[in-house]
mmCIF file of C-alpha atoms in Angstrom:
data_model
loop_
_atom_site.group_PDB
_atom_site.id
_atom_site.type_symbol
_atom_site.label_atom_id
_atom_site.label_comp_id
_atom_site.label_asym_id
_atom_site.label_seq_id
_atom_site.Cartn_x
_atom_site.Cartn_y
_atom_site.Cartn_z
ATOM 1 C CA UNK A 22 5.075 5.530 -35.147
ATOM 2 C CA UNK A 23 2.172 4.330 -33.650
ATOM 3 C CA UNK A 24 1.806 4.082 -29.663
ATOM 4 C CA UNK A 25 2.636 0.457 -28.331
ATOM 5 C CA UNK A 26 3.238 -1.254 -25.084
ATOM 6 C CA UNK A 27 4.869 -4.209 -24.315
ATOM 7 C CA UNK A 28 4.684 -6.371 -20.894
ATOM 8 C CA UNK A 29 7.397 -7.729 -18.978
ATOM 9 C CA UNK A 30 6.765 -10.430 -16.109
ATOM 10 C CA UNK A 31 8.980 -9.784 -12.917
ATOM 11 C CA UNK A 32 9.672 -11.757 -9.870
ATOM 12 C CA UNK A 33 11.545 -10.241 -6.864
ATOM 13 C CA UNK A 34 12.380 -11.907 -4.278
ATOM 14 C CA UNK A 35 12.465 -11.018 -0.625
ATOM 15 C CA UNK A 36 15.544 -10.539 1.317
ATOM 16 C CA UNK A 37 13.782 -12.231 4.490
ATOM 17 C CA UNK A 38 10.144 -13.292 4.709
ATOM 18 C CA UNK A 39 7.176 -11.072 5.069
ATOM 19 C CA UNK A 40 4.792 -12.162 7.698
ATOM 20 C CA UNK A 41 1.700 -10.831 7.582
ATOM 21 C CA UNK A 42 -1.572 -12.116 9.956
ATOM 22 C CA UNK A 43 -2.761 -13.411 5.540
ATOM 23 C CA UNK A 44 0.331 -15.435 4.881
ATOM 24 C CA UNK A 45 3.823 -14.887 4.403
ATOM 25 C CA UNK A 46 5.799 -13.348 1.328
ATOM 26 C CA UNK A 47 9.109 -14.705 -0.163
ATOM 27 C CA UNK A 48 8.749 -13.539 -3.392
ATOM 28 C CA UNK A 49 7.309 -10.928 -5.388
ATOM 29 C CA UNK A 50 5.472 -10.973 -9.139
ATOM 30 C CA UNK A 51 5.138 -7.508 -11.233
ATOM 31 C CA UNK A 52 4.278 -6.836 -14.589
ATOM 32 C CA UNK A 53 6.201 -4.165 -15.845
ATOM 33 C CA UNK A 54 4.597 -1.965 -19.134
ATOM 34 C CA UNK A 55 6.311 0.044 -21.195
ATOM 35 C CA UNK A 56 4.469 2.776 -23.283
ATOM 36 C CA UNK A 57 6.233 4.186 -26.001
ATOM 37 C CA UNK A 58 5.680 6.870 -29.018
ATOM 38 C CA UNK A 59 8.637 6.003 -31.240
ATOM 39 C CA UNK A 60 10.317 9.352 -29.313
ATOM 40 C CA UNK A 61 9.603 8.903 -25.661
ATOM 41 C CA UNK A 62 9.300 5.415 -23.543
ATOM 42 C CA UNK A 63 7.649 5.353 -19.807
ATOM 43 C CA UNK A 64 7.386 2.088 -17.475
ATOM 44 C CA UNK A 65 5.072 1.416 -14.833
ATOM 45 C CA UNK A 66 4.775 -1.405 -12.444
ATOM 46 C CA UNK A 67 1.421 -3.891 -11.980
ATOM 47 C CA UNK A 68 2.004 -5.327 -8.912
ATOM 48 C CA UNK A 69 -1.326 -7.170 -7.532
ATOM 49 C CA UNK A 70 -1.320 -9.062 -3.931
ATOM 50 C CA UNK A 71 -2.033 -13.016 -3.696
ATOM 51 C CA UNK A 72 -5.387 -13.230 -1.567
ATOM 52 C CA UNK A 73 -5.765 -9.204 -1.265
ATOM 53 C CA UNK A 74 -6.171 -7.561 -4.710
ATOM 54 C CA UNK A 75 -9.411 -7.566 -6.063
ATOM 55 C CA UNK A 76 -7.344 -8.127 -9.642
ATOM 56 C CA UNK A 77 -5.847 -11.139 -9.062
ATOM 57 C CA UNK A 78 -8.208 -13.556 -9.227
ATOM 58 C CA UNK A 79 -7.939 -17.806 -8.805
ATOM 59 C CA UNK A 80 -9.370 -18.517 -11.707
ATOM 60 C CA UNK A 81 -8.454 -19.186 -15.755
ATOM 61 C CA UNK A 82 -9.099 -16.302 -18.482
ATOM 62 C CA UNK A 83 -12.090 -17.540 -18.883
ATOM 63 C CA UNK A 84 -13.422 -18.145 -15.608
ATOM 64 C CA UNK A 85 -15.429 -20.994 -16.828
ATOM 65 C CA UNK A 86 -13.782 -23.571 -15.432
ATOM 66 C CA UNK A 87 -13.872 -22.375 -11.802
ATOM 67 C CA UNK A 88 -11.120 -22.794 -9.452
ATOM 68 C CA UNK A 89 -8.725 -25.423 -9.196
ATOM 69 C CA UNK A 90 -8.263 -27.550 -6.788
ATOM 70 C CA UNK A 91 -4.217 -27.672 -6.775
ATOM 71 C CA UNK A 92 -2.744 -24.231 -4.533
ATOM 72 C CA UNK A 93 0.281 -24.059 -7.171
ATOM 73 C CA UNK A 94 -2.894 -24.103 -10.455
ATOM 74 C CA UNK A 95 -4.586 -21.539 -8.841
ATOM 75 C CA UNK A 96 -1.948 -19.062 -8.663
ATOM 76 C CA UNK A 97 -0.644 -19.840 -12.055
ATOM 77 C CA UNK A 98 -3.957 -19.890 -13.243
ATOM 78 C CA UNK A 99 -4.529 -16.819 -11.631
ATOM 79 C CA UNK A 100 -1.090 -15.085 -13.073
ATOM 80 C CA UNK A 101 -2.605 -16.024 -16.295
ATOM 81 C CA UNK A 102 -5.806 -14.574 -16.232
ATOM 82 C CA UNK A 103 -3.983 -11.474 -14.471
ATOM 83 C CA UNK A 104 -1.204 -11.112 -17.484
ATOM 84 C CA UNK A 105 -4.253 -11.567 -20.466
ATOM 85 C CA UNK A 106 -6.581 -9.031 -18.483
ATOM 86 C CA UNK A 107 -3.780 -6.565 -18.432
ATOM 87 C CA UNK A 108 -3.058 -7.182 -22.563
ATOM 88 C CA UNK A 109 -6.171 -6.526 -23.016
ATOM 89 C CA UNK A 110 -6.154 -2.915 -21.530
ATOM 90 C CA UNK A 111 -2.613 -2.606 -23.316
ATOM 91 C CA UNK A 112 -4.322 -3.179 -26.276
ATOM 92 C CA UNK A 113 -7.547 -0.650 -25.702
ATOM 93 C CA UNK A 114 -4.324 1.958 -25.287
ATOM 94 C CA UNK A 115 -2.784 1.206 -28.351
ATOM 95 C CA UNK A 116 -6.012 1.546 -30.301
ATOM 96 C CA UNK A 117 -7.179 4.820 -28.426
ATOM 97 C CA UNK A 118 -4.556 7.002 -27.171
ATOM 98 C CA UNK A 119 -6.214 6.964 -24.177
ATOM 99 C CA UNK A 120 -6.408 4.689 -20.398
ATOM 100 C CA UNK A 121 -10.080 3.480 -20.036
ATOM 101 C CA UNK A 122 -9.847 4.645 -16.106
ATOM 102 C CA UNK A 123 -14.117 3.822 -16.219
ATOM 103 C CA UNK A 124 -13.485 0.405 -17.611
ATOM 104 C CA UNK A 125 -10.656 -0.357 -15.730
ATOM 105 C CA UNK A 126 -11.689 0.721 -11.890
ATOM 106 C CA UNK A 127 -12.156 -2.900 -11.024
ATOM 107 C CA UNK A 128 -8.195 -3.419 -12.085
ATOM 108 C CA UNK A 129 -6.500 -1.138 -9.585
ATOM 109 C CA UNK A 130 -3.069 -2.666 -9.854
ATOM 110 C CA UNK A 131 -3.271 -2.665 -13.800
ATOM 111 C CA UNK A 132 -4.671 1.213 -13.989
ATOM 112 C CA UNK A 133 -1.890 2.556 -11.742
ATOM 113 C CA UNK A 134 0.849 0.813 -13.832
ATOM 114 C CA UNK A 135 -0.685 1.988 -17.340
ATOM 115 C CA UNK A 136 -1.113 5.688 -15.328
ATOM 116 C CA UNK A 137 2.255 5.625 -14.282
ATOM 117 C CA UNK A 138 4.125 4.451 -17.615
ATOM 118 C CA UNK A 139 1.766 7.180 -19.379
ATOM 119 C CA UNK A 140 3.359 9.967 -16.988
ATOM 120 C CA UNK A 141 6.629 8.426 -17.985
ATOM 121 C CA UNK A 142 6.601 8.373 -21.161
ATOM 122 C CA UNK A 143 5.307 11.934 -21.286
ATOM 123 C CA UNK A 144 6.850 13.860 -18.399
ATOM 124 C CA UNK A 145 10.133 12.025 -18.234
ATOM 125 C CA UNK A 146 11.411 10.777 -14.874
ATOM 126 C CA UNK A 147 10.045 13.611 -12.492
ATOM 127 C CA UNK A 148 6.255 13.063 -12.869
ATOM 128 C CA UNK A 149 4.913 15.254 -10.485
ATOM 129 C CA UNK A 150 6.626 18.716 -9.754
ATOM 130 C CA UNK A 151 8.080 18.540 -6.341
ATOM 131 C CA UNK A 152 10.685 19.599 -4.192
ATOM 132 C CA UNK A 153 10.985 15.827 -3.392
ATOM 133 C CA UNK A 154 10.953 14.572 -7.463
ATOM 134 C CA UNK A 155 13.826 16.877 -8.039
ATOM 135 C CA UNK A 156 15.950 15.456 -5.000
ATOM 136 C CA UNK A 157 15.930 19.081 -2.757
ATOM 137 C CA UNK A 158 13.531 17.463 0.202
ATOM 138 C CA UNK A 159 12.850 14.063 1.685
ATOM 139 C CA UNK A 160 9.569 12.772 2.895
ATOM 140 C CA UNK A 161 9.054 11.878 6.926
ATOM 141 C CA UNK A 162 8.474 7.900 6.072
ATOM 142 C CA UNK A 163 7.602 5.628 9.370
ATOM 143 C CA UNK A 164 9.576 2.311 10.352
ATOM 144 C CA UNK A 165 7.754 -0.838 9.316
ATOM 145 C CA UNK A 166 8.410 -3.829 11.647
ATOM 146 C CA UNK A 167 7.168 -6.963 10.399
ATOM 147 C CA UNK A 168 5.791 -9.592 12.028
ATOM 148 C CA UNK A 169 7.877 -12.519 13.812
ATOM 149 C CA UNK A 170 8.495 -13.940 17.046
ATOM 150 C CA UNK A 171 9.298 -11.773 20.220
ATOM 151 C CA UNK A 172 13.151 -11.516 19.661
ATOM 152 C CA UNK A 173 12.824 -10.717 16.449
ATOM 153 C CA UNK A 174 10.065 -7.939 16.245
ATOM 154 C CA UNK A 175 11.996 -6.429 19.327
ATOM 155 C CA UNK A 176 15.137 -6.571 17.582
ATOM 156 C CA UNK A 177 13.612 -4.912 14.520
ATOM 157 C CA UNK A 178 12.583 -1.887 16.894
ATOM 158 C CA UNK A 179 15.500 -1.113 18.443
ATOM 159 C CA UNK A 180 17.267 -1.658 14.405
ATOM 160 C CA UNK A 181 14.021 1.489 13.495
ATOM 161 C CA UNK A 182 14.865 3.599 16.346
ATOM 162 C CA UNK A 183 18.667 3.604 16.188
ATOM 163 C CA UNK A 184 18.446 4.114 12.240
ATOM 164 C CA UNK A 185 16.542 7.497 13.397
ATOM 165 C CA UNK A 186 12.735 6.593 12.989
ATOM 166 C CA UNK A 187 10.267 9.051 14.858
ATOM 167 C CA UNK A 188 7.358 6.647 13.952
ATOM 168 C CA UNK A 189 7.141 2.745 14.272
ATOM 169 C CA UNK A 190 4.585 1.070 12.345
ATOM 170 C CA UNK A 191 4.298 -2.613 13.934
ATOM 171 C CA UNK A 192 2.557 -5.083 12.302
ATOM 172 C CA UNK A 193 0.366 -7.251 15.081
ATOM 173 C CA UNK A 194 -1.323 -10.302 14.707
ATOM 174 C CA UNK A 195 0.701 -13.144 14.509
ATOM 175 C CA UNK A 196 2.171 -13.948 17.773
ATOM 176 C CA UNK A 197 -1.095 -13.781 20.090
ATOM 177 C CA UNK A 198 -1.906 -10.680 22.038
ATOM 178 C CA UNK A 199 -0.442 -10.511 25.091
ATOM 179 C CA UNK A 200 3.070 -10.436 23.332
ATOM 180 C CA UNK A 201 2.296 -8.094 21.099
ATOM 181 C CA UNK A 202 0.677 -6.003 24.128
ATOM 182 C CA UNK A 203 4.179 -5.692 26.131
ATOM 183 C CA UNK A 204 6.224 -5.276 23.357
ATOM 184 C CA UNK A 205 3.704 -2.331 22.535
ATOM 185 C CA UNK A 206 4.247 -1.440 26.652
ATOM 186 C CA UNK A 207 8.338 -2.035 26.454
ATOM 187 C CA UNK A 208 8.259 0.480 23.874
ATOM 188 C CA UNK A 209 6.270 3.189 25.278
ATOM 189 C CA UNK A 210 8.330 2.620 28.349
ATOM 190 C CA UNK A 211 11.674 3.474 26.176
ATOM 191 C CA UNK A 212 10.049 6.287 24.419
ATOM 192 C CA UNK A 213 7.670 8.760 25.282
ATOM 193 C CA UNK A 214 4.789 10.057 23.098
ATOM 194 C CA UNK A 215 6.552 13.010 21.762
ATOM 195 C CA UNK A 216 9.467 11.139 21.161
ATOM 196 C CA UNK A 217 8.582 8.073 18.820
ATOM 197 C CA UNK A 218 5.184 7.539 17.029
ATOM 198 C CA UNK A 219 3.646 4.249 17.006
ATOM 199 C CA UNK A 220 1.218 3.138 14.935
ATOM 200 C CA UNK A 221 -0.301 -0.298 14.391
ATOM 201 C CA UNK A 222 -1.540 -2.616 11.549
ATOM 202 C CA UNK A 223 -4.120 -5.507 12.773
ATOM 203 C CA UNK A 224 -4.838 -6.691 9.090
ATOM 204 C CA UNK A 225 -8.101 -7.303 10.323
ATOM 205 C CA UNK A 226 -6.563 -10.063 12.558
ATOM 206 C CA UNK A 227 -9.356 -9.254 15.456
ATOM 207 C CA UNK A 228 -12.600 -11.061 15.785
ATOM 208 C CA UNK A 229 -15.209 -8.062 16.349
ATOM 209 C CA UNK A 230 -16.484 -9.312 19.869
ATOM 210 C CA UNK A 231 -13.000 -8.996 21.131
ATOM 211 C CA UNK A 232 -12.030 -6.047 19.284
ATOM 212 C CA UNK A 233 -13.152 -3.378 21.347
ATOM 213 C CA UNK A 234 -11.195 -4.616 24.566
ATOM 214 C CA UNK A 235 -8.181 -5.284 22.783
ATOM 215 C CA UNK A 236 -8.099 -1.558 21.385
ATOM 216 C CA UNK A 237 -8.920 -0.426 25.270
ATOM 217 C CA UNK A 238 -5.987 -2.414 26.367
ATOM 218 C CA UNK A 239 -3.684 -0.785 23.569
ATOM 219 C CA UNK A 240 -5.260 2.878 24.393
ATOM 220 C CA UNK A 241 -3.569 2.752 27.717
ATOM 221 C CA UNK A 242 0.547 3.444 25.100
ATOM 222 C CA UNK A 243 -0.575 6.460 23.974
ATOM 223 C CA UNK A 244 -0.714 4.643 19.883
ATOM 224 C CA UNK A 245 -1.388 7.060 16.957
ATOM 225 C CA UNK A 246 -4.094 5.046 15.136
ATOM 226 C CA UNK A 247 -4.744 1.119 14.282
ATOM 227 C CA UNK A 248 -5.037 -0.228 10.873
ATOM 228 C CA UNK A 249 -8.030 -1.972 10.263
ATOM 229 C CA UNK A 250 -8.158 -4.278 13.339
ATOM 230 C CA UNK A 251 -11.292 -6.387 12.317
ATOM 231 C CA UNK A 252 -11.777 -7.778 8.517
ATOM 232 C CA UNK A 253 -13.245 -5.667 6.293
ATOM 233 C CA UNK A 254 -17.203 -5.740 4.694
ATOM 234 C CA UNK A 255 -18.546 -5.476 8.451
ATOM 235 C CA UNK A 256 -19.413 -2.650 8.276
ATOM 236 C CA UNK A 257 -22.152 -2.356 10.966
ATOM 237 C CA UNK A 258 -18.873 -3.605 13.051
ATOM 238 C CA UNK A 259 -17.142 -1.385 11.974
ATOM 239 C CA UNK A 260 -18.872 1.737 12.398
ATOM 240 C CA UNK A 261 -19.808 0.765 16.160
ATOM 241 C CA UNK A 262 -15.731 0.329 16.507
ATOM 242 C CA UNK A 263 -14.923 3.760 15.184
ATOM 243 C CA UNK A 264 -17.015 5.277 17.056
ATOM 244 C CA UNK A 265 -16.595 3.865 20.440
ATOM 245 C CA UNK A 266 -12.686 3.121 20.272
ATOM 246 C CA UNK A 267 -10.347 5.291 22.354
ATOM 247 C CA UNK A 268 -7.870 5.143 19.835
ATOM 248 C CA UNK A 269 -7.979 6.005 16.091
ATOM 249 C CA UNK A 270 -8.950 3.601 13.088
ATOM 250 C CA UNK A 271 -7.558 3.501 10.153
ATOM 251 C CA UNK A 272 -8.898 1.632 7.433
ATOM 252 C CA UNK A 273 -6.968 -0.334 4.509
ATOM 253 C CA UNK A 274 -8.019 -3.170 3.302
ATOM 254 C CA UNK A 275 -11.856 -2.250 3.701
ATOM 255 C CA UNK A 276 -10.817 -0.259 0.946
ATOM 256 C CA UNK A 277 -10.412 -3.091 -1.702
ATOM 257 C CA UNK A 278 -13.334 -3.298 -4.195
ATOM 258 C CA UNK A 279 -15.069 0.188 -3.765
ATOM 259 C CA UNK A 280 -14.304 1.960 -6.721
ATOM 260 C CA UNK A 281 -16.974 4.432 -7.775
ATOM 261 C CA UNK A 282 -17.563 7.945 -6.266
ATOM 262 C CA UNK A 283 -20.645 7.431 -4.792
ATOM 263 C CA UNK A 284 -19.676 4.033 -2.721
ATOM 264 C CA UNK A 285 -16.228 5.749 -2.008
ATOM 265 C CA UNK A 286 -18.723 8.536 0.249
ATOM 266 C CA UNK A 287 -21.198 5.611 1.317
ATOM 267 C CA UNK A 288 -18.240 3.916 2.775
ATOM 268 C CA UNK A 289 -16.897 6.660 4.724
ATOM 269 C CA UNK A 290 -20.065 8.310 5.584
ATOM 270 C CA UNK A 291 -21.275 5.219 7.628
ATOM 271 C CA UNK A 292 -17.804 3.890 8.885
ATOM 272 C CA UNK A 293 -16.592 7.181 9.784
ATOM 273 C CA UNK A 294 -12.897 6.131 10.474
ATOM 274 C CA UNK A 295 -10.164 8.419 11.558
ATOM 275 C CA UNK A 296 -8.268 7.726 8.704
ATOM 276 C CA UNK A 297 -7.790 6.034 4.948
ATOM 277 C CA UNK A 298 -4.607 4.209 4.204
ATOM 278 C CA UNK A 299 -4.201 4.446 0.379
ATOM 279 C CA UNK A 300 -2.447 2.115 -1.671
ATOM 280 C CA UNK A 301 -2.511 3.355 -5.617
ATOM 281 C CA UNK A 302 -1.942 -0.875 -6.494
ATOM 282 C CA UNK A 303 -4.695 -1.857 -4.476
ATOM 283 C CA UNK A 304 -7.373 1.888 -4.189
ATOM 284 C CA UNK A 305 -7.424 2.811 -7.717
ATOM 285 C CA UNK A 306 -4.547 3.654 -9.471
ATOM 286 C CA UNK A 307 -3.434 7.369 -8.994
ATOM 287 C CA UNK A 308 -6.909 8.544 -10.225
ATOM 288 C CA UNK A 309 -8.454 6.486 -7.675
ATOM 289 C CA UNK A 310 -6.998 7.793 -4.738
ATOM 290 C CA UNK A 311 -7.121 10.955 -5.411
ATOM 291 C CA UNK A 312 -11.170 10.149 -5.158
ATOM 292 C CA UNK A 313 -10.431 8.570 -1.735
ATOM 293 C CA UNK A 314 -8.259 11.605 -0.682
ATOM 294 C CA UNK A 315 -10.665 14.770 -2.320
ATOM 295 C CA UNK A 316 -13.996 12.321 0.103
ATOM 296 C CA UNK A 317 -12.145 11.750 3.085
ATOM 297 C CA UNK A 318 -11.220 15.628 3.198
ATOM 298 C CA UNK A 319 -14.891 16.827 2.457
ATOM 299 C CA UNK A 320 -15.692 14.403 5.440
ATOM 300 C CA UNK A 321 -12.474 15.930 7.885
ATOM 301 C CA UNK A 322 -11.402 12.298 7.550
ATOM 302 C CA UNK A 323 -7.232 12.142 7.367
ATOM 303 C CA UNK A 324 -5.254 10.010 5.145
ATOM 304 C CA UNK A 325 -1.720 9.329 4.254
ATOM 305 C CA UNK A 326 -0.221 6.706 1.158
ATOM 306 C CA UNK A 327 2.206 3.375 1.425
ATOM 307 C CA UNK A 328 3.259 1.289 -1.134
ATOM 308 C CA UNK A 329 2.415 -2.057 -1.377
ATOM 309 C CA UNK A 330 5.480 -4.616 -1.819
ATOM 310 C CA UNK A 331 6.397 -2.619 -5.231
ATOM 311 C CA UNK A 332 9.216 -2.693 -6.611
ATOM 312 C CA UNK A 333 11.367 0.607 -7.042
ATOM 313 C CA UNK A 334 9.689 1.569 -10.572
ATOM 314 C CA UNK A 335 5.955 1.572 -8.657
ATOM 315 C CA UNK A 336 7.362 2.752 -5.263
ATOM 316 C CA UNK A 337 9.091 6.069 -7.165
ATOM 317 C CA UNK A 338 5.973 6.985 -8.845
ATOM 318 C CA UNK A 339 4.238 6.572 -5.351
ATOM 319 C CA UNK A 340 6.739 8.490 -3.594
ATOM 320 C CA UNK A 341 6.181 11.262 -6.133
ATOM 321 C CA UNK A 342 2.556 10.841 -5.759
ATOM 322 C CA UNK A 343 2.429 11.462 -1.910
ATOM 323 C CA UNK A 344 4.851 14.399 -1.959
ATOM 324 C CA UNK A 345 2.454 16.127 -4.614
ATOM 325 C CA UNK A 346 -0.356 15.635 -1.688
ATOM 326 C CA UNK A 347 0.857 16.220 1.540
ATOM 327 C CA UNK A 348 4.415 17.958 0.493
ATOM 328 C CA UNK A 349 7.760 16.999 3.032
ATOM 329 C CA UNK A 350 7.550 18.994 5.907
ATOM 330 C CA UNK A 351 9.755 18.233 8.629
ATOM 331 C CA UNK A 352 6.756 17.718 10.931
ATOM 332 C CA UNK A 353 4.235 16.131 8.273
ATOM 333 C CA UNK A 354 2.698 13.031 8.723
ATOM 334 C CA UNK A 355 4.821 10.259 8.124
ATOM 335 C CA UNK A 356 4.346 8.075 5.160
ATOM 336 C CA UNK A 357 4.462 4.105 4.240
ATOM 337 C CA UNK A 358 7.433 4.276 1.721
ATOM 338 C CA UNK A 359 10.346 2.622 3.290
ATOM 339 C CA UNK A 360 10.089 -1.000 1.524
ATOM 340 C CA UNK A 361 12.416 -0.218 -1.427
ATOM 341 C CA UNK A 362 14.983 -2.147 0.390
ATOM 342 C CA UNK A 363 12.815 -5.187 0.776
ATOM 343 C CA UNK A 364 14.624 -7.069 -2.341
ATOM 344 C CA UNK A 365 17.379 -8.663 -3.462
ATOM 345 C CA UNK A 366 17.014 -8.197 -6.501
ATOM 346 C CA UNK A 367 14.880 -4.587 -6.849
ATOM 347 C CA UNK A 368 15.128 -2.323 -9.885
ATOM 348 C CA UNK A 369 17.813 0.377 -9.540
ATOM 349 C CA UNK A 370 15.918 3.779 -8.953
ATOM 350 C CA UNK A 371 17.360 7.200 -7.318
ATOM 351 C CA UNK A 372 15.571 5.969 -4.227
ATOM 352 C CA UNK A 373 17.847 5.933 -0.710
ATOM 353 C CA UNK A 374 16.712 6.463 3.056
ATOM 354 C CA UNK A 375 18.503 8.752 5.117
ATOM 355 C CA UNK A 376 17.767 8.462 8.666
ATOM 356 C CA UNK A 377 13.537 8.589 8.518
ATOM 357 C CA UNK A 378 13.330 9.986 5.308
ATOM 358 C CA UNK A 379 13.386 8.955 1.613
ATOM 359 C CA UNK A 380 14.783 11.061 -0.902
ATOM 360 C CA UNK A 381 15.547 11.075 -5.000
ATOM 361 C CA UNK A 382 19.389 10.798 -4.359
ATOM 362 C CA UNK A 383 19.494 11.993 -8.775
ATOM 363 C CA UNK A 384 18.495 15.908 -8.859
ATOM 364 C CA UNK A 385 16.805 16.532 -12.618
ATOM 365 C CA UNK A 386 16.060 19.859 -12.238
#
């Protein structure tokens, strides 16, 4: 029987909203793909971001028409164009055997759904040989507070810390500054340095000539790193903020779009961050980010993997991905992978987090 693969349209939808300093999320569109042989059948999950992915575009399959001027066109419009794009790649599968990853590096959320149903369908369930992928280790995962007023966000911290969480990730940006600065100061006055990691996520929310004093102010609360505090494609900006910041940059977003080798090093080489955040949906698929992750180390630049809003099918395979890379050490950095409980509706997968750590609950070995 000859290889085929079908496409399935998703929506999830959130159990509350999620702010972020872009917009705010109450539901979630996938395209699930399903590769099959005739013997053996593997899904994977396409899951672009409205206004982020570089896949997801606001315009029809053609693009001749331009963009429309109606919000609700453009994003069906854009679904459109999305769900034809990613037919067409289904189809270069079915003819070859074979992903085009060269073709397809502009499509980051479509390659890392075609990579991951491909692993499926021929390794089974457990894609990459771990401890982790056969349910004897968890992996160190941080607490992600999203953005919202005061109450809430401070509510949300206490929830992390109580559930057992060792590092906060708080999303900043939406509430103005000086908020976000004493919650950051409440916390460090609850928990010291060696007792709770926090780390930060600007979205690029900071306009440059503030930046610097802003990330002076935060130095004084001992954070971890910041991700991507100004918006990306400044990179002159950029650079002059990594190198005189007191506190480490990560960078995320400035990520989208640069998918060939040799910009991956140009990139690095003249930003010089701390660290890379790598999402496979939105930094290249699997194949991708393993590029980001073999530069960064040749450059003594650090890195560590989150999902993206996935559902359970995408977050699994990501999960799997990061324990291949960095392994579950009790002491390890932590990763981005606790947003499996972010639906209603989700896809059941032997997902569950215990305490600050996320483990395959269903042993296959």
């Amino acid at each position: 029987m000859p290889l085929t693969v079908s496409i399935t349209p998703r929506t999830f939808h959130f159990r509350q909203p999620a702010a972020t300093s872009r917009g705010v999320y109450t539901e979630r569109r996938s395209w699930l793909v399903t590769m099959t042989d005739g013997e053996r059948t593997g899904t994977g999950e396409c899951a672009p971001l409205p206004d982020l992915s570089c896949d997801l575009l606001p315009w029809s399959a053609d693009k001749a028409s331009g963009p429309c001027e109606v919000e609700g066109d453009v994003k069906l419009r854009s679904y459109t164009y999305y769900e034809r794009q990613l037919r067409h790649w289904c189809d270069v599968y079915e003819r070859t055997g074979q992903i085009d990853r060269e073709g397809m590096r502009p499509f980051p959320s479509m390659l890392f759904g075609l990579e991951t149903a491909e692993m499926r369908m021929k390794r089974g369930p457990v894609i990459f040989d771990t401890p982790f992928s056969h349910g004897l280790q968890g992996i160190r995962i941080n607490g992600l507070v999203w953005m919202g007023s005061r109450e809430e966000m401070l509510s949300r911290m206490d929830e992390k810390v109580e559930q057992g969480f060792r590092c906060i990730k708080l999303k900043i940006g939406a509430i103005g500054f000086d908020s976000e600065l004493s919650m950051v100061r409440m916390l460090r006055q609850r928990f010291s340095p060696s007792t709770l990691e926090i780390r930060l996520d600007a979205n690029g929310a900071f306009n440059p000539s503030e930046a610097l004093y802003k990330l002076e102010l935060l130095s004084q609360y001992a954070i971890h790193s910041i991700e991507q505090p100004i918006k990306p494609r400044q990179w002159g900006f950029m650079a002059e903020l990594c190198r005189e910041s007191p506190l480490p940059i990560a960078l995320d977003e400035e990520l989208i779009g640069i998918d060939t080798p040799d910009a991956k090093r140009q990139m690095l080489n003249i930003v010089k961050p701390s660290y890379i955040v790598l999402k496979p949906s939105l930094h290249g698929g699997i194949s991708g980010c393993m590029e980001w992750i073999d530069e960064a180390r040749s450059q003594d630049i650090g890195s560590w993997i989150t999902s993206a809003l996935e559902s359970n099918i995408g977050l699994d395979a990501i999960a799997q991905f990061a324990s291949s890379i960095y392994g579950g050490d009790a002491d390890g950095m932590a990763q981005g992978l606790g947003t499996g409980q972010l639906f209603t509706d989700n896809v059941s997968m032997p997902l569950e987090i215990r305490g600050e750590r996320l483990w395959r609950v269903e042993k296959t070995c």
